[in-house]
PDB file of C-alpha atoms in Angstrom:
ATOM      1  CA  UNK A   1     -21.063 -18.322  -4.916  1.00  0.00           C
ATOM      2  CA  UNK A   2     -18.386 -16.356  -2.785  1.00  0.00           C
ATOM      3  CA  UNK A   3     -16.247 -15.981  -6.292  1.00  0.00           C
ATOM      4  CA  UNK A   4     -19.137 -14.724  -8.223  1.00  0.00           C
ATOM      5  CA  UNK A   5     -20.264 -12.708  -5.880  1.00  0.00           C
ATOM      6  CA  UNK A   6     -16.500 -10.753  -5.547  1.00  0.00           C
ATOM      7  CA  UNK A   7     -16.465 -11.068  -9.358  1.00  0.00           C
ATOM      8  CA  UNK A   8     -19.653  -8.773  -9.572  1.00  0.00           C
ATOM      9  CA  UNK A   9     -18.877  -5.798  -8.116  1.00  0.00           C
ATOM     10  CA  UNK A  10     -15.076  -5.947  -9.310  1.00  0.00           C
ATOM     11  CA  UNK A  11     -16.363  -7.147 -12.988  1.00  0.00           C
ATOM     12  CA  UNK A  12     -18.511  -3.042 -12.770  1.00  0.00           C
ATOM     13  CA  UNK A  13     -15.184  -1.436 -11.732  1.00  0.00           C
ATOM     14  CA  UNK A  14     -12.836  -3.195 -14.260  1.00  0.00           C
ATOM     15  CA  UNK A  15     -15.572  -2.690 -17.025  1.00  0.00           C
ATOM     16  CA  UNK A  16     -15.123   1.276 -16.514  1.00  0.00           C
ATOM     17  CA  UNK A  17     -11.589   0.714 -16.857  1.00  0.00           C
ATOM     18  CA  UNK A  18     -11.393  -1.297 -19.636  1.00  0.00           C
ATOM     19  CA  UNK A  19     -13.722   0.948 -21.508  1.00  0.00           C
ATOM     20  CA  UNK A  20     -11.582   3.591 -20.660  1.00  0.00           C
ATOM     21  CA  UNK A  21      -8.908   2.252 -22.525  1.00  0.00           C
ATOM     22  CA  UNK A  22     -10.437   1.171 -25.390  1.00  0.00           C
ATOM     23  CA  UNK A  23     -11.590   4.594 -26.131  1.00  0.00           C
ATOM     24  CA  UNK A  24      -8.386   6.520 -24.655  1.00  0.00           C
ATOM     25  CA  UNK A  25      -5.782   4.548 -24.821  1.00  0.00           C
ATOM     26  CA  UNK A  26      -4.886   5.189 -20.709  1.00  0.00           C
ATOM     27  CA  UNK A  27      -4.687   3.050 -18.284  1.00  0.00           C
ATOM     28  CA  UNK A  28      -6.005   4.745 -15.226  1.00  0.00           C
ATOM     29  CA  UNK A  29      -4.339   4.148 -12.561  1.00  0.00           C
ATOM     30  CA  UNK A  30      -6.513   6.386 -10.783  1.00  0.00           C
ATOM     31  CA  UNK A  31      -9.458   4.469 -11.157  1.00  0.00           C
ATOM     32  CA  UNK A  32      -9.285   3.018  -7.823  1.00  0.00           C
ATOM     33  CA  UNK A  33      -9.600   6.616  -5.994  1.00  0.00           C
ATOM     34  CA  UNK A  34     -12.792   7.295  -8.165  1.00  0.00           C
ATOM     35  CA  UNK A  35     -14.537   3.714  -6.937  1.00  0.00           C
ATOM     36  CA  UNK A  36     -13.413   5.373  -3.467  1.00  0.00           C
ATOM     37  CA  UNK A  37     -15.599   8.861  -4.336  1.00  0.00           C
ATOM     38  CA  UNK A  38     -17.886   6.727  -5.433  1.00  0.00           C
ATOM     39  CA  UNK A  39     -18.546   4.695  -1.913  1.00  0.00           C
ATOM     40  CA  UNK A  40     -17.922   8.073   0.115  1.00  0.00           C
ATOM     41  CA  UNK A  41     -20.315   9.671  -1.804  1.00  0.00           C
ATOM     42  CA  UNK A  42     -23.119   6.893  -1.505  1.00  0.00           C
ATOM     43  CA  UNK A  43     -22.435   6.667   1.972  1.00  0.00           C
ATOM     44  CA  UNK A  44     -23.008  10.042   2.431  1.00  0.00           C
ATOM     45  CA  UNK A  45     -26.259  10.051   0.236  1.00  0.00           C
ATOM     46  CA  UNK A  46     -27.562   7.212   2.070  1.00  0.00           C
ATOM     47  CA  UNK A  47     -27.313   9.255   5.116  1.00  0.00           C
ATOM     48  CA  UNK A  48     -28.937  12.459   4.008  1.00  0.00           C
ATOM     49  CA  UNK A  49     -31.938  10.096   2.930  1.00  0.00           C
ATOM     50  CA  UNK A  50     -32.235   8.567   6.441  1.00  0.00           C
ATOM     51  CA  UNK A  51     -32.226  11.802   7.826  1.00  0.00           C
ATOM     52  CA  UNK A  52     -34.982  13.235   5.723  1.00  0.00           C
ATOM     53  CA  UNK A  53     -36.833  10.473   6.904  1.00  0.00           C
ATOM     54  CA  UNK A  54     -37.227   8.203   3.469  1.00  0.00           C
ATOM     55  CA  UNK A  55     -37.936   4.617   3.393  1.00  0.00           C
ATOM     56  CA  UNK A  56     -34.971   2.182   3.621  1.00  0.00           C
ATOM     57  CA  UNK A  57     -35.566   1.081  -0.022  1.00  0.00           C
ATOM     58  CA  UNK A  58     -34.815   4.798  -1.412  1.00  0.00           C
ATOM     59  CA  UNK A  59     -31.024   4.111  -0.299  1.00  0.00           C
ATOM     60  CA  UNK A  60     -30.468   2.028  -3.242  1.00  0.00           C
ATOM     61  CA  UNK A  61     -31.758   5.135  -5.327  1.00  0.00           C
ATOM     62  CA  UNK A  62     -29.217   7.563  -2.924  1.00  0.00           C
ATOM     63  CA  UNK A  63     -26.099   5.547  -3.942  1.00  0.00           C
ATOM     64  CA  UNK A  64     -27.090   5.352  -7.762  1.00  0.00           C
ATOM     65  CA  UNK A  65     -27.717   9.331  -7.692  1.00  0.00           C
ATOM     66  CA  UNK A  66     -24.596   9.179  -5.996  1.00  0.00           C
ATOM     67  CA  UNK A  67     -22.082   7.311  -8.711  1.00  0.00           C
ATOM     68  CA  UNK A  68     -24.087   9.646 -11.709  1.00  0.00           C
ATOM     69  CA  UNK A  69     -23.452  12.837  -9.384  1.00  0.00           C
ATOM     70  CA  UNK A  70     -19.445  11.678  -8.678  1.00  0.00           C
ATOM     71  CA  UNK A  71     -19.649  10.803 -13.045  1.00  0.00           C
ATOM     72  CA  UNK A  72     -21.012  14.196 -13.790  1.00  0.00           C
ATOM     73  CA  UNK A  73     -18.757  15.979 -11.390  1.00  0.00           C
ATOM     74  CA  UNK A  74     -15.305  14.460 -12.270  1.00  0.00           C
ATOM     75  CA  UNK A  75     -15.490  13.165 -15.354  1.00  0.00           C
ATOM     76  CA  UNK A  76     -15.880  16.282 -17.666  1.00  0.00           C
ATOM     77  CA  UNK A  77     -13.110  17.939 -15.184  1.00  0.00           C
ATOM     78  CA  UNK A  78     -10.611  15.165 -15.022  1.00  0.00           C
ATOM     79  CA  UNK A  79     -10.690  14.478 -18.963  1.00  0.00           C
ATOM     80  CA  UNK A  80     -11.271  18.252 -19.976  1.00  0.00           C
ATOM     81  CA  UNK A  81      -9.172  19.974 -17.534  1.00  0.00           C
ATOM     82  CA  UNK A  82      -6.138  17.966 -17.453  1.00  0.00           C
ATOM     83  CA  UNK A  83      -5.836  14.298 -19.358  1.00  0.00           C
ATOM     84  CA  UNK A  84      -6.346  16.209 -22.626  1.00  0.00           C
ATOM     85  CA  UNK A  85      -3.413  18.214 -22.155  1.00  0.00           C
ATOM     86  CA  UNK A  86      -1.805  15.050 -22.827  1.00  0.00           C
ATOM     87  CA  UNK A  87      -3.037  13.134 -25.422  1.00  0.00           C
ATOM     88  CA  UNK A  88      -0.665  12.348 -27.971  1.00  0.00           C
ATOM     89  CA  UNK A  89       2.626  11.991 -25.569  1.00  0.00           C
ATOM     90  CA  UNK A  90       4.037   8.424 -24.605  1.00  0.00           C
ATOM     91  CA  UNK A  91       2.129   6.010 -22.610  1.00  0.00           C
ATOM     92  CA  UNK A  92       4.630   6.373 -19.956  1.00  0.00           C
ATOM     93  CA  UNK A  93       3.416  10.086 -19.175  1.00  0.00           C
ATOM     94  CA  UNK A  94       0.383   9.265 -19.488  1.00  0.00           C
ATOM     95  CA  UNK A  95       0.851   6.548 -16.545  1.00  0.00           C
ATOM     96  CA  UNK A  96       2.444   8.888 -14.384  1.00  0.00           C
ATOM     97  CA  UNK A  97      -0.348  11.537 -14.993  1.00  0.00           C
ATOM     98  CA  UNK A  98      -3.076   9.013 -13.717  1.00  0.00           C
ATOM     99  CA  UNK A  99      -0.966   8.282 -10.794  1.00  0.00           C
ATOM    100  CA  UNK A 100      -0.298  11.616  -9.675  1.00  0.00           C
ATOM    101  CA  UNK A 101      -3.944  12.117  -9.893  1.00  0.00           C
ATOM    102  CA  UNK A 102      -4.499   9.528  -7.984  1.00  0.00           C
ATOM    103  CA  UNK A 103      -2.418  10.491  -5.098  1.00  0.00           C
ATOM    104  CA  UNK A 104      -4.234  13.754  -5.324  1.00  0.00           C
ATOM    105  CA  UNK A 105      -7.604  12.444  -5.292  1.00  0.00           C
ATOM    106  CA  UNK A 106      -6.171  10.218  -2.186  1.00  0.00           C
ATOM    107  CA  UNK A 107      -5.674  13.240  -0.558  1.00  0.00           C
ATOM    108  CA  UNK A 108      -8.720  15.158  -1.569  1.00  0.00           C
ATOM    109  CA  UNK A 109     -10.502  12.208  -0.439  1.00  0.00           C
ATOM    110  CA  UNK A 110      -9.254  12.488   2.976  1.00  0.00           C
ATOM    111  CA  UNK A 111     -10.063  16.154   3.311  1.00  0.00           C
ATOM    112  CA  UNK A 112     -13.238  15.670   2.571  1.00  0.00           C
ATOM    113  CA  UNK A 113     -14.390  13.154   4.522  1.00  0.00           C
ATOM    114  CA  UNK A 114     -12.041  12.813   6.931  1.00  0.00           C
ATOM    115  CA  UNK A 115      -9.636   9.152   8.223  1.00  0.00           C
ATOM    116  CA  UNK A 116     -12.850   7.843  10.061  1.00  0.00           C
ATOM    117  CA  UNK A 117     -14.828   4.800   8.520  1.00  0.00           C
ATOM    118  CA  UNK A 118     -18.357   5.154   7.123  1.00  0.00           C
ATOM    119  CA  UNK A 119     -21.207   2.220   7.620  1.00  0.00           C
ATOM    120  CA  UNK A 120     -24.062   2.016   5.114  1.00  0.00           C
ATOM    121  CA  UNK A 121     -25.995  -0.533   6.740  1.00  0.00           C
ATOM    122  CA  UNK A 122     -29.737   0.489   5.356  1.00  0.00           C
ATOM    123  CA  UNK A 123     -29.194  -1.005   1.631  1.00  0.00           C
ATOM    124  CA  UNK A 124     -27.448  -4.261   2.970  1.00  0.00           C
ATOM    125  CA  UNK A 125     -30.950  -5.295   5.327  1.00  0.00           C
ATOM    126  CA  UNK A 126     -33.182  -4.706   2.189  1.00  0.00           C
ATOM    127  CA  UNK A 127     -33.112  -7.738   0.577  1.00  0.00           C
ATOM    128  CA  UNK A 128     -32.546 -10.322   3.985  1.00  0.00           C
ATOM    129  CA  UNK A 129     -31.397 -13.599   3.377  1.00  0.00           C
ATOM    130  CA  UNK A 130     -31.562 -16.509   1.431  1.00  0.00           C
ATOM    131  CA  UNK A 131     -30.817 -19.979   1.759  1.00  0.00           C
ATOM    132  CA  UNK A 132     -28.864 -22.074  -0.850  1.00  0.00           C
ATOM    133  CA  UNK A 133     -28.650 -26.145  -0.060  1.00  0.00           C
ATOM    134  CA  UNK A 134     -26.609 -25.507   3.386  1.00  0.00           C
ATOM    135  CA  UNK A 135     -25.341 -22.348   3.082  1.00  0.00           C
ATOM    136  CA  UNK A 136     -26.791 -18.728   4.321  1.00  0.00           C
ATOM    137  CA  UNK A 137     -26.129 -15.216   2.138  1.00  0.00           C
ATOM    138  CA  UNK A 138     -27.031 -11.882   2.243  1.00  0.00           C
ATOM    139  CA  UNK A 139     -29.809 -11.391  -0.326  1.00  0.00           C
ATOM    140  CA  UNK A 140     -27.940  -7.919  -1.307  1.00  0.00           C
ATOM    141  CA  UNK A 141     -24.619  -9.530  -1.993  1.00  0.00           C
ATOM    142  CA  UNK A 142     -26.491 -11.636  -4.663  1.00  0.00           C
ATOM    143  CA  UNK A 143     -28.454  -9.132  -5.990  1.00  0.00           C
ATOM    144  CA  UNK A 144     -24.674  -7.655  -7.189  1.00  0.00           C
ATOM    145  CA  UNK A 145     -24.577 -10.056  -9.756  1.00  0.00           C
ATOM    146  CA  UNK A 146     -27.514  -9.335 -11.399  1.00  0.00           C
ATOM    147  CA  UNK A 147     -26.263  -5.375 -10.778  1.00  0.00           C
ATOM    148  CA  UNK A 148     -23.210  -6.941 -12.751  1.00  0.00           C
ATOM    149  CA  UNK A 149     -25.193  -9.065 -15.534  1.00  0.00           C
ATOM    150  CA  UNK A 150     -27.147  -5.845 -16.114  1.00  0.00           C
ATOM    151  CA  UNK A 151     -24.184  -3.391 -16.675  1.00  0.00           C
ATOM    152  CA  UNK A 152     -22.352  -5.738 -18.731  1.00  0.00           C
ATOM    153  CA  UNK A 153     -25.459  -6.046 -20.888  1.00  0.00           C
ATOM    154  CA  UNK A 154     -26.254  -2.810 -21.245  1.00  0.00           C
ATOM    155  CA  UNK A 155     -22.795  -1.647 -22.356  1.00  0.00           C
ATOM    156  CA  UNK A 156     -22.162  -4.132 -24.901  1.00  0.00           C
ATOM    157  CA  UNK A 157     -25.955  -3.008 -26.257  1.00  0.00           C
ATOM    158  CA  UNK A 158     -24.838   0.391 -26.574  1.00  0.00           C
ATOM    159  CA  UNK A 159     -21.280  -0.060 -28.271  1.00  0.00           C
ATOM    160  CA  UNK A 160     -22.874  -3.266 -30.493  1.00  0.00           C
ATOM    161  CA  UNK A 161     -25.973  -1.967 -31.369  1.00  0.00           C
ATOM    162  CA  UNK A 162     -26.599   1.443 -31.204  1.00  0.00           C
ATOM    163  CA  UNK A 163     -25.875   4.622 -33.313  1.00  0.00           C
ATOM    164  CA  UNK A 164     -24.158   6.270 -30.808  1.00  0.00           C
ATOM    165  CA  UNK A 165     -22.217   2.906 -30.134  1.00  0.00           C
ATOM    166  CA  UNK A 166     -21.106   2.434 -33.562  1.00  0.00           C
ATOM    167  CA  UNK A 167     -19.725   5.963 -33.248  1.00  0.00           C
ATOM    168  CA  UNK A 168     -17.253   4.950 -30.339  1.00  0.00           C
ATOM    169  CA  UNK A 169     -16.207   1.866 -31.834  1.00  0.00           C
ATOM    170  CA  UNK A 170     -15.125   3.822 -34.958  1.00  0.00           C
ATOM    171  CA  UNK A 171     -12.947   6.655 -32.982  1.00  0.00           C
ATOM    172  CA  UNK A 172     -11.359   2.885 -30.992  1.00  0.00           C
ATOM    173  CA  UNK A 173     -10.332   1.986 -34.791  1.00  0.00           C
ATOM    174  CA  UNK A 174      -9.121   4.937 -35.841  1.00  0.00           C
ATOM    175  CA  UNK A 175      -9.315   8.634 -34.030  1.00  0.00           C
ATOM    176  CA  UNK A 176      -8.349  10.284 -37.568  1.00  0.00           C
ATOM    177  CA  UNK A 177     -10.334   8.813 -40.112  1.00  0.00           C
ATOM    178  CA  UNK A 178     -13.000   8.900 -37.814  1.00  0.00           C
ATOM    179  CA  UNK A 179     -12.400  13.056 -37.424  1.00  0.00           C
ATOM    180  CA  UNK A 180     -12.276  13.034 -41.144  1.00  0.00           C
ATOM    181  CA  UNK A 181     -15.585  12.267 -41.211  1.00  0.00           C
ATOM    182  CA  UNK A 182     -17.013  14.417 -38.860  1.00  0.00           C
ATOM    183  CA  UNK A 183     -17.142  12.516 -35.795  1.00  0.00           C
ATOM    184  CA  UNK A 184     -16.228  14.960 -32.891  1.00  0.00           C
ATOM    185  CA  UNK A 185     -13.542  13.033 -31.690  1.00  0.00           C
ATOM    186  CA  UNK A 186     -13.115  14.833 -28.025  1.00  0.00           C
ATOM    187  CA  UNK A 187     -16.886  14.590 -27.424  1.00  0.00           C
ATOM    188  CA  UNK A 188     -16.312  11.048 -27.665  1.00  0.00           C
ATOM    189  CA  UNK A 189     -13.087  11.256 -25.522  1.00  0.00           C
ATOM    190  CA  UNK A 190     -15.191  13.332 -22.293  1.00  0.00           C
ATOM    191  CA  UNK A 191     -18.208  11.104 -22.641  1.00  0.00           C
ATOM    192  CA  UNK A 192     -16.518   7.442 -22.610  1.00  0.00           C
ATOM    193  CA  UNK A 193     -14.280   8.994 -19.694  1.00  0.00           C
ATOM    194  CA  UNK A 194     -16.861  10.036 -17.831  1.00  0.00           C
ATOM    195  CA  UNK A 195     -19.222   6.748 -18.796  1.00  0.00           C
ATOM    196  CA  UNK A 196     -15.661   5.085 -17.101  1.00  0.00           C
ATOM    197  CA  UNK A 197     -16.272   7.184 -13.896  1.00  0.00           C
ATOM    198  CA  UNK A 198     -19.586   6.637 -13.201  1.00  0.00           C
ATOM    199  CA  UNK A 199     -18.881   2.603 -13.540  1.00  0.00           C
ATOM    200  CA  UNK A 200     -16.384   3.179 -10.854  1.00  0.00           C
ATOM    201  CA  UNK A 201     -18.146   5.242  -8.699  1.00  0.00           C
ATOM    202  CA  UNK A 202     -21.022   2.856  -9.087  1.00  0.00           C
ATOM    203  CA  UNK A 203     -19.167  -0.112  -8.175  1.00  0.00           C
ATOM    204  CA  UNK A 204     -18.086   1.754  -5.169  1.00  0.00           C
ATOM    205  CA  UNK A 205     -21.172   3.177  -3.902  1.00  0.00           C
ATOM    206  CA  UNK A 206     -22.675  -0.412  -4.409  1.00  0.00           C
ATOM    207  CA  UNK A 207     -19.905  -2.163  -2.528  1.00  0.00           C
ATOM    208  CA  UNK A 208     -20.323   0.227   0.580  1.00  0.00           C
ATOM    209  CA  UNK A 209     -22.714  -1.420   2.091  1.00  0.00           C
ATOM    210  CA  UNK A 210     -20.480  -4.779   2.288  1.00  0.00           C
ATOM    211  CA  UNK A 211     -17.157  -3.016   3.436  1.00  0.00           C
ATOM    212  CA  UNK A 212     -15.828  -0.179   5.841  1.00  0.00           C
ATOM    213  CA  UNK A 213     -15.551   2.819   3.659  1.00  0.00           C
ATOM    214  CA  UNK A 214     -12.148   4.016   4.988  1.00  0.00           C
ATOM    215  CA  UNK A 215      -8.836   5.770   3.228  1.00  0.00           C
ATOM    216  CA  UNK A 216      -6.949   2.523   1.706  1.00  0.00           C
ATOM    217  CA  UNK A 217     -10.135   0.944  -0.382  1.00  0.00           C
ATOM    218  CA  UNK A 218      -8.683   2.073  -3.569  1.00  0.00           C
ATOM    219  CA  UNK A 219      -5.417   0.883  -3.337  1.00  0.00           C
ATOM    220  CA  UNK A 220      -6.442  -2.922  -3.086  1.00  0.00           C
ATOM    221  CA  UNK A 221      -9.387  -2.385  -6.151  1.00  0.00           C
ATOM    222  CA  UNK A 222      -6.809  -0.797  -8.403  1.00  0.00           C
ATOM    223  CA  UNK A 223      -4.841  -4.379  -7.849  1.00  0.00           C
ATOM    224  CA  UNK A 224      -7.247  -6.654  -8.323  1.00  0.00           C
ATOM    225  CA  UNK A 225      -8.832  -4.470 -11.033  1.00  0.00           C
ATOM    226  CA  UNK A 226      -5.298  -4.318 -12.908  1.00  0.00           C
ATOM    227  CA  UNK A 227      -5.685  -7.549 -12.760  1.00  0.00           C
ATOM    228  CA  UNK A 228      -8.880  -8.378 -14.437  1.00  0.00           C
ATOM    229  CA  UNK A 229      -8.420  -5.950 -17.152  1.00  0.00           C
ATOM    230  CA  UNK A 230      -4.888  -7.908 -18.057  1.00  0.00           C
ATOM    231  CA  UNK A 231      -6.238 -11.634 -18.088  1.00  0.00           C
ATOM    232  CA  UNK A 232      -8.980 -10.766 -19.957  1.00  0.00           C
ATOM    233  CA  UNK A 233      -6.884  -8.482 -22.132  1.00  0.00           C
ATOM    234  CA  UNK A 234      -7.070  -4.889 -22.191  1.00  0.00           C
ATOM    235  CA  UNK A 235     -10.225  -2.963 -24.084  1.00  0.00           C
ATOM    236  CA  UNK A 236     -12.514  -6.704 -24.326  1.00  0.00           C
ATOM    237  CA  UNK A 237     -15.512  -6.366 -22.362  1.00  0.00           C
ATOM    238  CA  UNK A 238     -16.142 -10.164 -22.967  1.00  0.00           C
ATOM    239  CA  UNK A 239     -12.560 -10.225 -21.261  1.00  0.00           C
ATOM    240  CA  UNK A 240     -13.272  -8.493 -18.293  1.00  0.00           C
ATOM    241  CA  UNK A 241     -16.078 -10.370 -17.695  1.00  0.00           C
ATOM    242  CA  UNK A 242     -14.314 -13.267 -17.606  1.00  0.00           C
ATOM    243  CA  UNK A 243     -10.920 -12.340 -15.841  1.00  0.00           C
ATOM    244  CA  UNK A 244     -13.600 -10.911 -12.900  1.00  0.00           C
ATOM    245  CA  UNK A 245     -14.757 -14.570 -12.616  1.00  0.00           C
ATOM    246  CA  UNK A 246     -11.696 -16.319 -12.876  1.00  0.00           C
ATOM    247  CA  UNK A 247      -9.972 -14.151 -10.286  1.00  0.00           C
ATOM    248  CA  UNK A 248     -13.123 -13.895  -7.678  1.00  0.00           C
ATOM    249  CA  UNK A 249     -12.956 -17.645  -7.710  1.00  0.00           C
ATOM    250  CA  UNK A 250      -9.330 -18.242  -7.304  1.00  0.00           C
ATOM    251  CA  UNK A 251      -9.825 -15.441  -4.763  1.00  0.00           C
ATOM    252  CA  UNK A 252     -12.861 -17.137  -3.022  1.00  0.00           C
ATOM    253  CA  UNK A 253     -10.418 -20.767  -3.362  1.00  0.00           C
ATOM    254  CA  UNK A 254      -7.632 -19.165  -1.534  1.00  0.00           C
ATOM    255  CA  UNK A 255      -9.481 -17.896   1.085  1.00  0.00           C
ATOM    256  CA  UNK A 256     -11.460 -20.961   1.833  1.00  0.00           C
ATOM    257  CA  UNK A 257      -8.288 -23.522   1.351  1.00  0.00           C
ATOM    258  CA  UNK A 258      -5.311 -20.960   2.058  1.00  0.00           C
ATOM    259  CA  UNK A 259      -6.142 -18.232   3.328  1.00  0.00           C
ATOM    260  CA  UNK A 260      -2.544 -16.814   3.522  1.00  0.00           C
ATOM    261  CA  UNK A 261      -2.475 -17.244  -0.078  1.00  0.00           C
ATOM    262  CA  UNK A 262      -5.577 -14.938  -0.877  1.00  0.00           C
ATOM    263  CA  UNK A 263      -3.758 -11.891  -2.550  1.00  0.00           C
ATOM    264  CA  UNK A 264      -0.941 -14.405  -3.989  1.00  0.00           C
ATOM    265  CA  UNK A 265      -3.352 -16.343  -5.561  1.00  0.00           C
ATOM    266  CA  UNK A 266      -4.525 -13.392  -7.831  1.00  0.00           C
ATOM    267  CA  UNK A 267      -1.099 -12.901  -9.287  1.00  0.00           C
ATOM    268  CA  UNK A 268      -0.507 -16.694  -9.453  1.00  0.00           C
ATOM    269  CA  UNK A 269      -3.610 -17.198 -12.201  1.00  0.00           C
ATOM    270  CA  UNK A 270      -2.342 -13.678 -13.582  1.00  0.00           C
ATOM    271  CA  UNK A 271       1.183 -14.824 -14.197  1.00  0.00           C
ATOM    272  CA  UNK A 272       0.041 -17.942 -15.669  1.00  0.00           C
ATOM    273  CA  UNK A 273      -2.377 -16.880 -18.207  1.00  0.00           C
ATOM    274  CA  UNK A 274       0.281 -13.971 -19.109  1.00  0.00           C
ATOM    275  CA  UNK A 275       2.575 -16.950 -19.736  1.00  0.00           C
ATOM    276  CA  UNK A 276       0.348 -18.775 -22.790  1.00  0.00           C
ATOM    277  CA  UNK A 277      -1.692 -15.695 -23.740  1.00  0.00           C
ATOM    278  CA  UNK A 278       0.746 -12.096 -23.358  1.00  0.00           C
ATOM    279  CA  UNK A 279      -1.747 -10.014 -24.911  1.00  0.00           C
ATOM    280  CA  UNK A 280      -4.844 -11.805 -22.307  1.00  0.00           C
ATOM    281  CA  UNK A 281      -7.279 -13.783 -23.258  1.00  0.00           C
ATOM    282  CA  UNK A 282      -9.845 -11.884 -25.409  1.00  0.00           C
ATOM    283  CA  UNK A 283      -7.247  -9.496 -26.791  1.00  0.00           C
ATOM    284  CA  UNK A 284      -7.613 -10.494 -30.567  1.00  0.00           C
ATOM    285  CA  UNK A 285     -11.553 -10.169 -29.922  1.00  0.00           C
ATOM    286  CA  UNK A 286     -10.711  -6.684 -28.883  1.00  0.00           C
ATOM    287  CA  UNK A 287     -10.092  -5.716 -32.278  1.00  0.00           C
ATOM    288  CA  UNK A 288     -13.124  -6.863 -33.620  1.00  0.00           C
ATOM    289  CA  UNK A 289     -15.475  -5.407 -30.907  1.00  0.00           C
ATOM    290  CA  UNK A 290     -13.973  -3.224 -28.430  1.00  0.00           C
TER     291      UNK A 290
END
């Protein structure tokens, strides 16, 4: 249950990032920083509904407003105002691009809402506890895996079986024939971007309430998220789905049997699935779907 439940909010984040790259060909390393915007920004939402006096339950609504206000925001401007500019040019640049913004958004981050941590206690008491054989959990902390199950649903219904999906999938085949026949190809580019965003900023603002949103968060969801992404293989959705399960349980392992080993643990069932499968494990289904 511990692995599942880390595998449900990091399963939201990779998902965004994996799309990402499907679509644009990036890997954005500054991913992490917008899951941080994302849990700054619900944490201040939830706060602003407290003080208007709502009821409890309207903080899950704050933090949701919260990721689609963060998507809207940043993900036309990041994608139109600068990662356009650079479309084309060698993945390499393209690395360094995402990381410079990334340091940026650290920064902006910081300036914003300052080196003190934020608490969002009101979503985390909504759904009390519950009680499986011996063991006690937060009802909220399970209720992320049906957030997960839900996302992961709903995105494979709209690239699998909708218009608008089948659009996307045929720009991920091939960006020219795909302009050739009148698809706008950068519409596609700014709206999967900022459909990444808002996945990351939702799996932030739905993780605050578990954590101490403080500088630093991104750093350590970038990792783990990196990580996901490349044992499931890069652009699957099946893939990240189940790289976020195999690494929340050999996280949740570690920390029950060797706890030293938590973070080493990660890279260990990385390293060894890069070892039989280079291109991850759902990379040929990646060429089929997404």
């Amino acid at each position: 249950m511990d692995g599942l439940i880390y595998a449900s909010w990091l399963f939201v984040v990779a998902l965004g990032m994996t799309l990402v790259f499907g679509v644009l060909k990036i890997l954005n390393i500054a991913h992490g920083s917008l899951y941080a915007v994302g849990a700054y920004a619900a944490a201040s939402a939830v706060g602003l509904f407290a003080t208007l006096g709502l009821a409890p339950a309207f903080s899950l609504l704050a933090m949701l407003l919260a990721a689609i206000a963060v998507a809207l925001v940043l993900g036309p401007a990041l994608e139109r105002g600068l990662l356009r500019l650079f479309y084309g040019r060698d993945e390499v640049v393209l690395l360094l691009v995402t990381y410079a913004l990334f340091l940026i958004l650290e920064d902006a981050v910081k300036l914003v809402w300052g080196v003190n941590p934020y608490y969002v206690s009101e979503p985390y008491q909504l759904f009390g506890n519950v009680t499986i054989g011996p063991l006690f959990y937060v009802g909220y902390d399970l209720a992320l895996i049906g957030l997960a199950i839900v996302c992961g649903i709903a995105v494979w219904f709209g690239l699998n079986r909708t218009v608008a999906g089948k659009i996307v999938l045929a720009v991920i085949h091939n960006h020219e024939m795909s302009a050739s026949m009148g698809v706008n190809v950068n519409r596609v580019h700014w709206m999967a971007f900022t459909f990444g965003v808002f996945l990351a900023a939702l799996g932030g603002a739905f993780t605050a309430p578990m954590i101490s949103v403080q500088p630093g968060i991104s750093v350590s969801v970038i990792i783990v998220s990196f990580a996901v992404v490349i044992i499931g293989g890069l652009g699957s959705i099946e893939g990240a789905a189940i790289g976020a399960i195999i690494v929340g349980l050999a996280r949740a392992a570690a920390v029950h049997l060797m706890p030293e080993a938590e973070l080493f643990s990660i890279y260990l069932v990385m390293a060894a699935v890069l070892i039989f499968r280079p291109e991850g494990l759902f990379q040929r289904a990646a060429a089929r779907k997404i």
